[in-house]
Amino acid sequence: HMKLTIRPAKIEDTSLILSLIRGLAEFEKLAHEVIATEETLKKSLFSEKSNARVFIAESENNAVGFALTFFNFSTFLGMTGLYLEDLFIKPEYRGHGFGTQLLAYLANFAKEENCGRFEWSVLNWNQKAIDLYEKLGAKPLDEWTIYRMNRPALEKLAQTFRE
């Protein structure tokens, strides 16, 4: 039985974080979309105004995965929530319950931060993850669709704003 330790990431972990992001992107068949660099990650994750939290999962002194979260807000609850942007366990370390332990750690973090919710998105084809989430008590929000504006669309809309 392999033991897992989870710790908040430090700025020195930036290259590790980037390699884990790339591993996740390969798994999601989206490797071509990763344009993050160590420089952009350092600025975005470890600046004073950053709302993101990264957690590194380790076993026997090896990084086995990570989670990246940020705080959002529910107006209906009047409370912050924890949003899980990414959770990734390297393929060779799957099947040891590390993903479940990482989710439990994050649920505890959300509880300590007095969050009213803990939520995330999952790719429709990732059935193993979906089965795990439902087993843990998470529910899909079938009536909601995620909308996203990429940078060019955002800039185009921003140009229409008048002070």
Short mmCIF file of N, CA, C and O in Angstrom, two decimals, residues 20-126:
data_model
loop_
_atom_site.label_atom_id
_atom_site.label_comp_id
_atom_site.label_asym_id
_atom_site.label_seq_id
_atom_site.Cartn_x
_atom_site.Cartn_y
_atom_site.Cartn_z
N LEU A 20 3.13 18.58 -14.93
CA LEU A 20 1.88 17.90 -14.58
C LEU A 20 0.72 18.42 -15.44
O LEU A 20 -0.14 17.64 -15.87
N ILE A 21 0.71 19.73 -15.71
CA ILE A 21 -0.31 20.30 -16.60
C ILE A 21 -0.20 19.67 -17.99
O ILE A 21 -1.20 19.31 -18.60
N ARG A 22 1.04 19.52 -18.46
CA ARG A 22 1.24 18.90 -19.78
C ARG A 22 0.78 17.44 -19.78
O ARG A 22 0.21 16.97 -20.76
N GLY A 23 1.03 16.73 -18.68
CA GLY A 23 0.57 15.34 -18.56
C GLY A 23 -0.94 15.26 -18.61
O GLY A 23 -1.51 14.39 -19.28
N LEU A 24 -1.59 16.16 -17.90
CA LEU A 24 -3.05 16.23 -17.90
C LEU A 24 -3.57 16.52 -19.32
O LEU A 24 -4.49 15.86 -19.79
N ALA A 25 -2.95 17.49 -19.98
CA ALA A 25 -3.38 17.88 -21.33
C ALA A 25 -3.25 16.71 -22.31
O ALA A 25 -4.12 16.50 -23.15
N GLU A 26 -2.18 15.93 -22.18
CA GLU A 26 -2.01 14.75 -23.03
C GLU A 26 -3.14 13.76 -22.78
O GLU A 26 -3.73 13.22 -23.71
N PHE A 27 -3.45 13.52 -21.50
CA PHE A 27 -4.53 12.61 -21.14
C PHE A 27 -5.86 13.08 -21.73
O PHE A 27 -6.66 12.27 -22.21
N GLU A 28 -6.09 14.39 -21.71
CA GLU A 28 -7.34 14.96 -22.23
C GLU A 28 -7.31 15.15 -23.75
O GLU A 28 -8.26 15.67 -24.32
N LYS A 29 -6.21 14.72 -24.39
CA LYS A 29 -6.02 14.87 -25.83
C LYS A 29 -6.04 16.34 -26.25
O LYS A 29 -6.54 16.71 -27.30
N LEU A 30 -5.49 17.20 -25.39
CA LEU A 30 -5.49 18.65 -25.64
C LEU A 30 -4.09 19.25 -25.51
O LEU A 30 -3.95 20.45 -25.26
N ALA A 31 -3.06 18.42 -25.66
CA ALA A 31 -1.69 18.89 -25.45
C ALA A 31 -1.36 20.11 -26.30
O ALA A 31 -0.63 21.01 -25.85
N HIS A 32 -1.93 20.18 -27.50
CA HIS A 32 -1.67 21.31 -28.41
C HIS A 32 -2.19 22.63 -27.86
O HIS A 32 -1.82 23.69 -28.35
N GLU A 33 -3.07 22.59 -26.85
CA GLU A 33 -3.64 23.82 -26.31
C GLU A 33 -2.82 24.43 -25.17
O GLU A 33 -3.13 25.52 -24.71
N VAL A 34 -1.80 23.72 -24.70
CA VAL A 34 -1.02 24.23 -23.57
C VAL A 34 -0.01 25.27 -24.05
O VAL A 34 0.94 24.94 -24.75
N ILE A 35 -0.25 26.52 -23.67
CA ILE A 35 0.71 27.58 -24.00
C ILE A 35 1.32 28.17 -22.73
O ILE A 35 2.14 29.07 -22.79
N ALA A 36 0.92 27.64 -21.57
CA ALA A 36 1.48 28.10 -20.30
C ALA A 36 3.00 27.89 -20.30
O ALA A 36 3.50 26.93 -20.89
N THR A 37 3.70 28.82 -19.65
CA THR A 37 5.14 28.69 -19.47
C THR A 37 5.43 28.80 -17.97
O THR A 37 4.54 29.19 -17.20
N GLU A 38 6.65 28.48 -17.58
CA GLU A 38 7.01 28.66 -16.17
C GLU A 38 6.80 30.11 -15.76
O GLU A 38 6.32 30.40 -14.66
N GLU A 39 7.14 31.03 -16.66
CA GLU A 39 7.02 32.45 -16.36
C GLU A 39 5.56 32.86 -16.12
O GLU A 39 5.26 33.52 -15.12
N THR A 40 4.65 32.45 -17.03
CA THR A 40 3.24 32.83 -16.85
C THR A 40 2.66 32.16 -15.61
O THR A 40 1.87 32.77 -14.89
N LEU A 41 3.05 30.92 -15.35
CA LEU A 41 2.54 30.23 -14.15
C LEU A 41 3.02 30.90 -12.87
O LEU A 41 2.25 31.09 -11.93
N LYS A 42 4.31 31.26 -12.83
CA LYS A 42 4.85 31.94 -11.64
C LYS A 42 4.06 33.20 -11.34
O LYS A 42 3.66 33.45 -10.21
N LYS A 43 3.86 34.02 -12.39
CA LYS A 43 3.12 35.29 -12.23
C LYS A 43 1.68 35.04 -11.80
O LYS A 43 1.15 35.72 -10.93
N SER A 44 1.03 34.08 -12.44
CA SER A 44 -0.39 33.85 -12.20
C SER A 44 -0.68 33.13 -10.90
O SER A 44 -1.65 33.46 -10.21
N LEU A 45 0.13 32.13 -10.57
CA LEU A 45 -0.16 31.31 -9.39
C LEU A 45 0.39 31.86 -8.09
O LEU A 45 -0.18 31.64 -7.03
N PHE A 46 1.53 32.54 -8.17
CA PHE A 46 2.21 32.91 -6.94
C PHE A 46 2.29 34.42 -6.69
O PHE A 46 3.02 34.86 -5.82
N SER A 47 1.51 35.20 -7.45
CA SER A 47 1.46 36.64 -7.18
C SER A 47 0.55 36.86 -5.97
O SER A 47 -0.22 35.98 -5.59
N GLU A 48 0.65 38.05 -5.41
CA GLU A 48 -0.14 38.38 -4.22
C GLU A 48 -1.64 38.31 -4.46
O GLU A 48 -2.40 37.93 -3.59
N LYS A 49 -2.05 38.71 -5.67
CA LYS A 49 -3.49 38.75 -5.94
C LYS A 49 -4.06 37.42 -6.45
O LYS A 49 -5.24 37.33 -6.74
N SER A 50 -3.21 36.40 -6.52
CA SER A 50 -3.68 35.12 -7.03
C SER A 50 -4.73 34.49 -6.12
O SER A 50 -4.60 34.48 -4.90
N ASN A 51 -5.75 33.99 -6.74
CA ASN A 51 -6.85 33.32 -6.06
C ASN A 51 -6.70 31.80 -6.21
O ASN A 51 -7.48 31.03 -5.68
N ALA A 52 -5.68 31.38 -6.95
CA ALA A 52 -5.47 29.96 -7.22
C ALA A 52 -4.67 29.31 -6.10
O ALA A 52 -3.82 29.94 -5.47
N ARG A 53 -4.95 28.04 -5.87
CA ARG A 53 -4.18 27.22 -4.93
C ARG A 53 -3.82 25.93 -5.64
O ARG A 53 -4.69 25.28 -6.23
N VAL A 54 -2.54 25.57 -5.57
CA VAL A 54 -2.08 24.33 -6.19
C VAL A 54 -1.62 23.40 -5.08
O VAL A 54 -0.95 23.82 -4.13
N PHE A 55 -1.99 22.14 -5.20
CA PHE A 55 -1.60 21.12 -4.22
C PHE A 55 -0.89 20.01 -4.96
O PHE A 55 -1.34 19.55 -6.00
N ILE A 56 0.23 19.58 -4.39
CA ILE A 56 1.05 18.53 -4.99
C ILE A 56 0.84 17.25 -4.19
O ILE A 56 0.94 17.25 -2.96
N ALA A 57 0.55 16.16 -4.91
CA ALA A 57 0.39 14.84 -4.28
C ALA A 57 1.69 14.07 -4.52
O ALA A 57 2.17 13.99 -5.65
N GLU A 58 2.24 13.52 -3.44
CA GLU A 58 3.52 12.81 -3.52
C GLU A 58 3.42 11.46 -2.84
O GLU A 58 2.72 11.30 -1.84
N SER A 59 4.14 10.50 -3.40
CA SER A 59 4.25 9.18 -2.78
C SER A 59 5.69 8.72 -2.93
O SER A 59 6.25 8.77 -4.03
N GLU A 60 6.29 8.30 -1.83
CA GLU A 60 7.68 7.83 -1.83
C GLU A 60 8.59 8.82 -2.55
O GLU A 60 9.38 8.46 -3.43
N ASN A 61 8.46 10.10 -2.20
CA ASN A 61 9.28 11.19 -2.75
C ASN A 61 9.10 11.46 -4.25
O ASN A 61 9.89 12.17 -4.84
N ASN A 62 8.06 10.89 -4.85
CA ASN A 62 7.75 11.18 -6.25
C ASN A 62 6.45 11.98 -6.34
O ASN A 62 5.48 11.65 -5.65
N ALA A 63 6.44 12.97 -7.21
CA ALA A 63 5.18 13.68 -7.48
C ALA A 63 4.31 12.74 -8.29
O ALA A 63 4.72 12.25 -9.34
N VAL A 64 3.13 12.44 -7.78
CA VAL A 64 2.22 11.52 -8.48
C VAL A 64 1.04 12.24 -9.12
O VAL A 64 0.34 11.68 -9.95
N GLY A 65 0.83 13.50 -8.73
CA GLY A 65 -0.28 14.25 -9.29
C GLY A 65 -0.40 15.62 -8.64
O GLY A 65 0.43 16.02 -7.83
N PHE A 66 -1.47 16.32 -9.04
CA PHE A 66 -1.70 17.65 -8.49
C PHE A 66 -3.17 18.02 -8.62
O PHE A 66 -3.94 17.37 -9.34
N ALA A 67 -3.53 19.07 -7.90
CA ALA A 67 -4.85 19.68 -8.05
C ALA A 67 -4.65 21.18 -8.08
O ALA A 67 -3.78 21.71 -7.38
N LEU A 68 -5.43 21.85 -8.90
CA LEU A 68 -5.40 23.31 -8.97
C LEU A 68 -6.83 23.80 -8.74
O LEU A 68 -7.75 23.37 -9.42
N THR A 69 -6.98 24.67 -7.74
CA THR A 69 -8.30 25.17 -7.37
C THR A 69 -8.28 26.70 -7.34
O THR A 69 -7.22 27.32 -7.31
N PHE A 70 -9.47 27.27 -7.34
CA PHE A 70 -9.61 28.70 -7.04
C PHE A 70 -10.97 28.90 -6.37
O PHE A 70 -11.84 28.03 -6.43
N PHE A 71 -11.13 30.05 -5.74
CA PHE A 71 -12.39 30.34 -5.07
C PHE A 71 -13.33 31.06 -6.02
O PHE A 71 -12.94 31.95 -6.76
N ASN A 72 -14.59 30.61 -6.02
CA ASN A 72 -15.63 31.33 -6.75
C ASN A 72 -16.67 31.78 -5.73
O ASN A 72 -16.40 31.76 -4.52
N PHE A 73 -17.82 32.21 -6.16
CA PHE A 73 -18.82 32.74 -5.23
C PHE A 73 -20.22 32.34 -5.66
O PHE A 73 -20.55 32.40 -6.84
N SER A 74 -21.03 31.93 -4.70
CA SER A 74 -22.43 31.65 -4.96
C SER A 74 -23.27 32.77 -4.35
O SER A 74 -23.30 32.93 -3.12
N THR A 75 -23.93 33.53 -5.22
CA THR A 75 -24.80 34.60 -4.71
C THR A 75 -25.99 34.00 -3.95
O THR A 75 -26.43 34.57 -2.95
N PHE A 76 -26.50 32.86 -4.41
CA PHE A 76 -27.65 32.25 -3.75
C PHE A 76 -27.30 31.79 -2.35
O PHE A 76 -28.10 31.93 -1.42
N LEU A 77 -26.10 31.22 -2.18
CA LEU A 77 -25.67 30.80 -0.85
C LEU A 77 -25.11 31.97 -0.05
O LEU A 77 -25.07 31.92 1.18
N GLY A 78 -24.64 33.00 -0.75
CA GLY A 78 -23.97 34.11 -0.07
C GLY A 78 -22.63 33.66 0.48
O GLY A 78 -22.16 34.18 1.51
N MET A 79 -22.00 32.70 -0.19
CA MET A 79 -20.75 32.12 0.31
C MET A 79 -19.78 31.86 -0.84
O MET A 79 -20.20 31.67 -1.98
N THR A 80 -18.50 31.82 -0.49
CA THR A 80 -17.52 31.39 -1.48
C THR A 80 -17.67 29.89 -1.70
O THR A 80 -18.22 29.17 -0.86
N GLY A 81 -17.17 29.47 -2.86
CA GLY A 81 -17.11 28.05 -3.19
C GLY A 81 -15.70 27.72 -3.62
O GLY A 81 -14.92 28.62 -3.93
N LEU A 82 -15.39 26.44 -3.63
CA LEU A 82 -14.10 26.01 -4.15
C LEU A 82 -14.33 25.39 -5.52
O LEU A 82 -15.15 24.48 -5.66
N TYR A 83 -13.63 25.90 -6.53
CA TYR A 83 -13.73 25.36 -7.88
C TYR A 83 -12.45 24.59 -8.17
O TYR A 83 -11.35 25.12 -8.02
N LEU A 84 -12.61 23.35 -8.58
CA LEU A 84 -11.48 22.50 -8.94
C LEU A 84 -11.26 22.62 -10.43
O LEU A 84 -12.05 22.11 -11.23
N GLU A 85 -10.21 23.31 -10.82
CA GLU A 85 -9.91 23.50 -12.24
C GLU A 85 -9.30 22.24 -12.83
O GLU A 85 -9.67 21.81 -13.91
N ASP A 86 -8.34 21.66 -12.11
CA ASP A 86 -7.67 20.46 -12.59
C ASP A 86 -7.35 19.52 -11.45
O ASP A 86 -6.93 19.96 -10.37
N LEU A 87 -7.53 18.24 -11.70
CA LEU A 87 -7.04 17.19 -10.80
C LEU A 87 -6.44 16.13 -11.71
O LEU A 87 -7.08 15.71 -12.68
N PHE A 88 -5.20 15.75 -11.43
CA PHE A 88 -4.51 14.80 -12.30
C PHE A 88 -3.63 13.88 -11.47
O PHE A 88 -2.87 14.34 -10.62
N ILE A 89 -3.79 12.60 -11.71
CA ILE A 89 -2.88 11.59 -11.16
C ILE A 89 -2.19 10.95 -12.36
O ILE A 89 -2.86 10.54 -13.31
N LYS A 90 -0.86 10.89 -12.33
CA LYS A 90 -0.11 10.29 -13.44
C LYS A 90 -0.62 8.86 -13.67
O LYS A 90 -0.88 8.13 -12.71
N PRO A 91 -0.75 8.47 -14.95
CA PRO A 91 -1.32 7.15 -15.27
C PRO A 91 -0.66 5.99 -14.50
O PRO A 91 -1.36 5.09 -14.03
N GLU A 92 0.65 6.04 -14.34
CA GLU A 92 1.34 4.93 -13.67
C GLU A 92 1.07 4.87 -12.17
O GLU A 92 1.43 3.89 -11.52
N TYR A 93 0.41 5.89 -11.61
CA TYR A 93 0.09 5.89 -10.18
C TYR A 93 -1.40 5.74 -9.92
O TYR A 93 -1.85 5.88 -8.79
N ARG A 94 -2.17 5.45 -10.96
CA ARG A 94 -3.62 5.31 -10.76
C ARG A 94 -3.93 3.94 -10.16
O ARG A 94 -3.13 3.01 -10.24
N GLY A 95 -5.10 3.85 -9.54
CA GLY A 95 -5.53 2.58 -8.98
C GLY A 95 -5.12 2.38 -7.53
O GLY A 95 -5.35 1.32 -6.95
N HIS A 96 -4.52 3.42 -6.91
CA HIS A 96 -4.13 3.34 -5.50
C HIS A 96 -5.04 4.18 -4.61
O HIS A 96 -4.77 4.34 -3.43
N GLY A 97 -6.06 4.78 -5.20
CA GLY A 97 -6.97 5.63 -4.42
C GLY A 97 -6.46 7.05 -4.22
O GLY A 97 -7.01 7.81 -3.43
N PHE A 98 -5.39 7.42 -4.95
CA PHE A 98 -4.80 8.75 -4.77
C PHE A 98 -5.76 9.86 -5.19
O PHE A 98 -5.82 10.92 -4.55
N GLY A 99 -6.51 9.66 -6.27
CA GLY A 99 -7.48 10.66 -6.72
C GLY A 99 -8.54 10.91 -5.67
O GLY A 99 -8.88 12.06 -5.37
N THR A 100 -9.03 9.83 -5.07
CA THR A 100 -10.04 9.95 -4.01
C THR A 100 -9.46 10.68 -2.80
O THR A 100 -10.12 11.54 -2.22
N GLN A 101 -8.22 10.33 -2.44
CA GLN A 101 -7.58 11.01 -1.30
C GLN A 101 -7.38 12.50 -1.56
O GLN A 101 -7.57 13.33 -0.67
N LEU A 102 -7.01 12.83 -2.80
CA LEU A 102 -6.82 14.23 -3.16
C LEU A 102 -8.16 14.98 -3.11
O LEU A 102 -8.23 16.10 -2.59
N LEU A 103 -9.22 14.35 -3.59
CA LEU A 103 -10.55 14.97 -3.49
C LEU A 103 -10.98 15.15 -2.04
O LEU A 103 -11.56 16.18 -1.68
N ALA A 104 -10.69 14.17 -1.20
CA ALA A 104 -11.03 14.28 0.23
C ALA A 104 -10.25 15.41 0.88
O ALA A 104 -10.79 16.18 1.70
N TYR A 105 -8.97 15.54 0.53
CA TYR A 105 -8.13 16.63 1.03
C TYR A 105 -8.74 17.98 0.63
O TYR A 105 -8.84 18.91 1.45
N LEU A 106 -9.16 18.08 -0.63
CA LEU A 106 -9.74 19.33 -1.13
C LEU A 106 -11.08 19.63 -0.47
O LEU A 106 -11.40 20.79 -0.18
N ALA A 107 -11.88 18.58 -0.23
CA ALA A 107 -13.15 18.77 0.48
C ALA A 107 -12.89 19.31 1.88
O ALA A 107 -13.60 20.22 2.35
N ASN A 108 -11.86 18.80 2.53
CA ASN A 108 -11.49 19.29 3.86
C ASN A 108 -11.00 20.73 3.80
O ASN A 108 -11.36 21.56 4.63
N PHE A 109 -10.20 21.05 2.77
CA PHE A 109 -9.73 22.43 2.55
C PHE A 109 -10.93 23.36 2.36
O PHE A 109 -11.00 24.43 2.96
N ALA A 110 -11.90 22.94 1.53
CA ALA A 110 -13.11 23.74 1.28
C ALA A 110 -13.89 23.95 2.58
O ALA A 110 -14.39 25.05 2.84
N LYS A 111 -13.97 22.90 3.39
CA LYS A 111 -14.67 22.99 4.68
C LYS A 111 -13.97 23.99 5.59
O LYS A 111 -14.60 24.87 6.18
N GLU A 112 -12.65 23.88 5.67
CA GLU A 112 -11.86 24.81 6.51
C GLU A 112 -11.97 26.25 6.04
O GLU A 112 -11.91 27.18 6.84
N GLU A 113 -12.12 26.45 4.73
CA GLU A 113 -12.25 27.80 4.16
C GLU A 113 -13.71 28.27 4.18
O GLU A 113 -14.03 29.31 3.61
N ASN A 114 -14.59 27.49 4.80
CA ASN A 114 -16.02 27.81 4.93
C ASN A 114 -16.71 27.98 3.57
O ASN A 114 -17.52 28.88 3.38
N CYS A 115 -16.37 27.11 2.64
CA CYS A 115 -17.00 27.14 1.32
C CYS A 115 -18.35 26.43 1.37
O CYS A 115 -18.50 25.41 2.05
N GLY A 116 -19.31 26.98 0.64
CA GLY A 116 -20.63 26.37 0.58
C GLY A 116 -20.73 25.27 -0.46
O GLY A 116 -21.64 24.45 -0.41
N ARG A 117 -19.78 25.28 -1.39
CA ARG A 117 -19.81 24.30 -2.49
C ARG A 117 -18.40 23.91 -2.89
O ARG A 117 -17.45 24.66 -2.67
N PHE A 118 -18.32 22.77 -3.53
CA PHE A 118 -17.09 22.28 -4.15
C PHE A 118 -17.52 21.75 -5.51
O PHE A 118 -18.37 20.87 -5.58
N GLU A 119 -17.01 22.35 -6.58
CA GLU A 119 -17.48 21.94 -7.90
C GLU A 119 -16.38 21.93 -8.94
O GLU A 119 -15.31 22.50 -8.74
N TRP A 120 -16.67 21.26 -10.05
CA TRP A 120 -15.70 21.10 -11.13
C TRP A 120 -16.43 20.64 -12.38
O TRP A 120 -17.60 20.31 -12.33
N SER A 121 -15.69 20.61 -13.49
CA SER A 121 -16.21 20.10 -14.77
C SER A 121 -15.48 18.81 -15.09
O SER A 121 -14.34 18.62 -14.67
N VAL A 122 -16.14 17.95 -15.86
CA VAL A 122 -15.50 16.70 -16.28
C VAL A 122 -15.81 16.49 -17.76
O VAL A 122 -16.91 16.83 -18.22
N LEU A 123 -14.83 15.99 -18.50
CA LEU A 123 -15.07 15.66 -19.90
C LEU A 123 -16.08 14.52 -19.99
O LEU A 123 -16.00 13.55 -19.24
N ASN A 124 -17.03 14.64 -20.91
CA ASN A 124 -18.12 13.67 -21.02
C ASN A 124 -17.65 12.24 -21.24
O ASN A 124 -18.32 11.29 -20.84
N TRP A 125 -16.48 12.05 -21.87
CA TRP A 125 -15.99 10.70 -22.15
C TRP A 125 -15.20 10.08 -20.99
O TRP A 125 -14.87 8.90 -21.05
N ASN A 126 -14.93 10.86 -19.96
CA ASN A 126 -14.10 10.35 -18.87
C ASN A 126 -14.95 9.57 -17.85
O ASN A 126 -15.17 10.01 -16.72
#
